[in-house]
Tab-separated table of C-alpha atoms in Angstrom:
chain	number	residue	atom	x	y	z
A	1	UNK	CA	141.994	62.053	76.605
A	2	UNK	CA	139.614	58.881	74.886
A	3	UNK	CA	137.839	59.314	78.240
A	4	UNK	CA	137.098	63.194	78.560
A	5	UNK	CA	135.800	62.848	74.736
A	6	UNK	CA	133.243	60.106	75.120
A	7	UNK	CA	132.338	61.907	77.836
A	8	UNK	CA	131.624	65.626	76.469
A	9	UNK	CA	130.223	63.036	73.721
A	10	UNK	CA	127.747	61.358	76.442
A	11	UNK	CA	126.667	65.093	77.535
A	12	UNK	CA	125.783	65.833	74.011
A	13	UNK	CA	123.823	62.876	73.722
A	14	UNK	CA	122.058	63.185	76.633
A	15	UNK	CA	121.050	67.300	76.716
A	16	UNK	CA	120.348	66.886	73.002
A	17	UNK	CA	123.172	69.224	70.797
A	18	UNK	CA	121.835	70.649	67.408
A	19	UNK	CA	124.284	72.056	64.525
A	20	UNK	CA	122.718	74.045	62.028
A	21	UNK	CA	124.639	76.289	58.935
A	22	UNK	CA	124.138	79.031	56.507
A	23	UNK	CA	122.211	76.884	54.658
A	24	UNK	CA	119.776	76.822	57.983
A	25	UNK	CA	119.878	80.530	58.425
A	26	UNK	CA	118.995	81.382	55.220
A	27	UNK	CA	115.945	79.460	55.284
A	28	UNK	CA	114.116	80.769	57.911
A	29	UNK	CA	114.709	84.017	56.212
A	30	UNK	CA	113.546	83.340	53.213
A	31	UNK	CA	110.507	81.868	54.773
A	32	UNK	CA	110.315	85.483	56.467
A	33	UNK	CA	110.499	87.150	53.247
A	34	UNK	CA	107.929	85.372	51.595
A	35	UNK	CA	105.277	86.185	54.608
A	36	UNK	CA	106.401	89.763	54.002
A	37	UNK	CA	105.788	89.294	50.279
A	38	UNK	CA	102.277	87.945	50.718
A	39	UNK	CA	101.736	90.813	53.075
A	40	UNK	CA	103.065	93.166	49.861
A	41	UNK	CA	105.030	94.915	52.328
A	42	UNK	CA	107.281	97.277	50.533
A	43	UNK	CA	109.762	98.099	52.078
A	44	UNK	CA	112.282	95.756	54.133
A	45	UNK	CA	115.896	94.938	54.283
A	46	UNK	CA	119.038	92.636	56.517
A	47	UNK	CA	121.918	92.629	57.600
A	48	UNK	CA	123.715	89.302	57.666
A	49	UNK	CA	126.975	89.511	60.172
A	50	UNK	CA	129.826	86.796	60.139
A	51	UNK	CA	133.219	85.934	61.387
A	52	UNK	CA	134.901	83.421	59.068
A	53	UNK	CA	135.588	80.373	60.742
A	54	UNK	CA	133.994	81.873	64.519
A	55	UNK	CA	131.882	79.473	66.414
A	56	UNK	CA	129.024	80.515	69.069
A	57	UNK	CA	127.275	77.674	71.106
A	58	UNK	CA	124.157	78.423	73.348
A	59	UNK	CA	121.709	76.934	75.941
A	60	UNK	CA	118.572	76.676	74.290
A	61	UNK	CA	115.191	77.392	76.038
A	62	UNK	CA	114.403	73.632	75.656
A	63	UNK	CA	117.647	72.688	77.607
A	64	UNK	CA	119.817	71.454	74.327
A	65	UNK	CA	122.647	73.351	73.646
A	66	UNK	CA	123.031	74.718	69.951
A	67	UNK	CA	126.357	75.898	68.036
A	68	UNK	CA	127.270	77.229	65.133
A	69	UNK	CA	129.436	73.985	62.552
A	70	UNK	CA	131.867	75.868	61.481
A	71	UNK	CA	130.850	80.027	61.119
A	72	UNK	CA	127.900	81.563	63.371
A	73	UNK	CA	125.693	83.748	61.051
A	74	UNK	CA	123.277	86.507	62.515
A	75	UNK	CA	120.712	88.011	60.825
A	76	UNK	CA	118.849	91.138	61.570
A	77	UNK	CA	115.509	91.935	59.395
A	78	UNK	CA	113.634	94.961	59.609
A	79	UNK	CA	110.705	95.646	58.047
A	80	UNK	CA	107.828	98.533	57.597
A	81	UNK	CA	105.243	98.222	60.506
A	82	UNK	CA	103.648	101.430	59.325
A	83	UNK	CA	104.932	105.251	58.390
A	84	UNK	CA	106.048	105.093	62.220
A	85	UNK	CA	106.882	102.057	63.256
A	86	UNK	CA	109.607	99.373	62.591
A	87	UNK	CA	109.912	95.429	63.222
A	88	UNK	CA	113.098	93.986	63.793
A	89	UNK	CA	113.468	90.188	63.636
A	90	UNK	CA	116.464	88.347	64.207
A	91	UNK	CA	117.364	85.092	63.058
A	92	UNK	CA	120.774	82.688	63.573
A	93	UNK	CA	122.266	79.044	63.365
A	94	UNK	CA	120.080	78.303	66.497
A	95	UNK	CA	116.715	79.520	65.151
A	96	UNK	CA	114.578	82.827	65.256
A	97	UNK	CA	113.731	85.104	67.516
A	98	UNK	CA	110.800	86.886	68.741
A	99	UNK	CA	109.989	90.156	66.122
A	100	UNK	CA	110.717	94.161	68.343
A	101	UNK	CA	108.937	97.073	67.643
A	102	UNK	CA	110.800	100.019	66.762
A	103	UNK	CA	110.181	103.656	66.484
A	104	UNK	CA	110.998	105.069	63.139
A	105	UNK	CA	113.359	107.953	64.014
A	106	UNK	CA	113.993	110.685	62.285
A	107	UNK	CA	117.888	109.517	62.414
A	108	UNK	CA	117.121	106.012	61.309
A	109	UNK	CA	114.709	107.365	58.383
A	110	UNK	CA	117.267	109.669	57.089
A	111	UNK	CA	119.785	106.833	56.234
A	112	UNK	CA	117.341	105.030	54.560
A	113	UNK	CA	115.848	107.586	53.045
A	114	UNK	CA	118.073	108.331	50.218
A	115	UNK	CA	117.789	104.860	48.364
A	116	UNK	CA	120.113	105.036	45.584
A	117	UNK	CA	123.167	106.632	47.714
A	118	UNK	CA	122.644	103.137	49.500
A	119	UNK	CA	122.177	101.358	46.033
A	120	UNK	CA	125.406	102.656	43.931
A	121	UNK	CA	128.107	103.454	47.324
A	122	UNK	CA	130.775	101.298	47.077
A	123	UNK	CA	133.114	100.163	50.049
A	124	UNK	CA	136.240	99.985	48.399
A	125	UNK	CA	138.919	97.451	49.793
A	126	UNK	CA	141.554	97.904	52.034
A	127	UNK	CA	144.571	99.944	50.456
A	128	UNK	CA	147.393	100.755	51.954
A	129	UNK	CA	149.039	104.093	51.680
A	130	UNK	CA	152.612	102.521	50.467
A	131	UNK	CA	153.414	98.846	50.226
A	132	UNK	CA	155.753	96.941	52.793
A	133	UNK	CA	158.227	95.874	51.059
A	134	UNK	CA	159.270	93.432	54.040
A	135	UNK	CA	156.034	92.187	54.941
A	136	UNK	CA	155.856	87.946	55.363
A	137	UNK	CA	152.575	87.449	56.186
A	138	UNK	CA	153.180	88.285	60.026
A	139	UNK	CA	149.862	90.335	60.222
A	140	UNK	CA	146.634	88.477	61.519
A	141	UNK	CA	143.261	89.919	60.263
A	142	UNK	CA	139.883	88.702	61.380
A	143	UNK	CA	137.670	88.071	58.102
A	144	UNK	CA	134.119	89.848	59.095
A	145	UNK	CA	132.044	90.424	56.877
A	146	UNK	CA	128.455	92.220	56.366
A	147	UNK	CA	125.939	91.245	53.551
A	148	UNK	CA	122.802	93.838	53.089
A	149	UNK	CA	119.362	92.942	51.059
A	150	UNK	CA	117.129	95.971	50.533
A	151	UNK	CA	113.939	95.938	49.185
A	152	UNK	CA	112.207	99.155	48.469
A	153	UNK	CA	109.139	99.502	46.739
A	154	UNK	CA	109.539	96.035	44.893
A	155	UNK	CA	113.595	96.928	43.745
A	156	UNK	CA	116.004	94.690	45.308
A	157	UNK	CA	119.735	95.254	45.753
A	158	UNK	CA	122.658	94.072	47.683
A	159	UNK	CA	125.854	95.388	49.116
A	160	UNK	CA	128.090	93.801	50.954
A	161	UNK	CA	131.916	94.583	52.467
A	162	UNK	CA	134.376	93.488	55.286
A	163	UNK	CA	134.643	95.265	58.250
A	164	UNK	CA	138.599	95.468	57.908
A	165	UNK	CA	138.077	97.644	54.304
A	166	UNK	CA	136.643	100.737	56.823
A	167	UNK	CA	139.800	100.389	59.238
A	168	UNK	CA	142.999	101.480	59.925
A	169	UNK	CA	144.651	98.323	61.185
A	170	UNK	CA	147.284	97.413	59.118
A	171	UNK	CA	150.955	98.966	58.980
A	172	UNK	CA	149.972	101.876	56.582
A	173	UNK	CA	146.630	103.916	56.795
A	174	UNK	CA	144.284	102.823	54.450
A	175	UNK	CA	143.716	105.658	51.797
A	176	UNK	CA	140.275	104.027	51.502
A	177	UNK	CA	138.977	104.409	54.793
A	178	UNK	CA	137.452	107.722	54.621
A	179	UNK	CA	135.532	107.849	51.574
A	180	UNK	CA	134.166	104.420	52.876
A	181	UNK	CA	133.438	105.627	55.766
A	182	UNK	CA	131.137	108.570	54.353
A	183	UNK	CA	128.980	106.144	52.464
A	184	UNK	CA	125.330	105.893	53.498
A	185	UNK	CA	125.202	102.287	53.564
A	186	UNK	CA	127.883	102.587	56.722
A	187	UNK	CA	126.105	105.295	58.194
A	188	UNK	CA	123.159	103.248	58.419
A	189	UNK	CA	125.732	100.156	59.180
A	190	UNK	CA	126.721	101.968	62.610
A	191	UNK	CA	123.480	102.685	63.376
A	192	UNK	CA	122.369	99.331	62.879
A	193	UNK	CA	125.209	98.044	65.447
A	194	UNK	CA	124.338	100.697	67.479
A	195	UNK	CA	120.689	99.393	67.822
A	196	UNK	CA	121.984	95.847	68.110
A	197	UNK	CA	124.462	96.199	70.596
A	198	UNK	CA	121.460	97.595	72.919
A	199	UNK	CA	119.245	95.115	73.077
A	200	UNK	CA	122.029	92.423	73.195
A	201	UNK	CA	123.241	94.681	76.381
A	202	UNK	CA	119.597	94.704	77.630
A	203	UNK	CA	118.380	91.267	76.908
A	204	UNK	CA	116.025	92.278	74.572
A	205	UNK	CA	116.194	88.750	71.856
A	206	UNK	CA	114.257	86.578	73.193
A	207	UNK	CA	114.252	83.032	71.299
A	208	UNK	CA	111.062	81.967	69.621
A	209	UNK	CA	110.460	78.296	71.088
């Protein structure tokens, strides 16, 4: 066992192996931000996606590999191009990727477009419809989570919620689920995934070197 860890250690030191955390992620968006402030750009928002405790490692570009300490973060920007056009940037524990243009559609501008539906919708938690009285901890739920900064004409807010709080995966149906559901912030939330799922499919992220 001594000798199969020295040598995955010996790899590592040899490809070059890079851990980066939240800490990391957030500062390349912030540095994003900022450009988009000096531009006076208006209007922008992200979605930051997590797993508690889930771990992603990659092959960079360069040849090192790259992974996530302890929770891999993901970060997808967008900001106003122009009345008709979208970027989306996206950003994790490895680094940034290169900005995508997007065409504003009339779907994707309709649930943005009503700003404080976004701003005061509230995902309320997980309730089930009647308690289990026998329950003992026997259930296993994977923590994911979604944290949202808008920005909109200089007036910042944030929302966030886990994914489990829009389910129905526990014993008894959560008597939350539909009026969280209806909420424009996970109408736009879908449509986001939706988006994101694509270009993963398609190979669309390309890493920034």
């Amino acid at each position: 066992m001594k000798n199969i860890l020295f040598f995955f250690a010996l790899i590592m030191a040899t490809i070059g192996f890079a851990q980066n955390d939240e800490a990391y992620v957030d500062s390349l968006v912030a540095q994003k931000l900022a450009e988009l402030e000096l531009q006076q750009n208006s209007e922008y928002f992200y979605r930051k996606d997590y797993c508690d405790g889930k771990v992603m490692i990659f092959n960079m570009p360069d040849g090192e590999l790259c992974t996530s300490p302890s929770t891999y973060y993901a970060v997808y920007l967008f900001w106003k191009e122009s009345d008709d056009v979208l970027k989306l940037q996206k950003f994790d524990n490895c680094g940034s990727f290169r900005p995508l243009t997007l065409v504003r559609s009339k779907i994707f501008q309709k649930a943005i477009e009503d700003k404080q539906a976004l701003k005061t919708g509230e995902v309320k938690p997980y309730k089930g419809e009647q308690v289990d009285q026998n329950a003992f901890g026997n259930m296993s739920v994977e923590s994911c989570h979604k944290e949202y900064k808008f920005v909109f004409d200089g007036t910042a807010f944030n929302k966030k919620f886990k994914e489990f709080d829009l389910t129905n995966e526990s014993k008894y149906k959560n008597i939350n689920a539909e009026h969280n559901n209806s909420l424009k912030l996970i109408k736009l939330d879908v449509l986001i995934s939706e988006l994101v799922k694509n270009f993963e499919d398609n190979g669309k992220f390309y890493r920034e070197m």
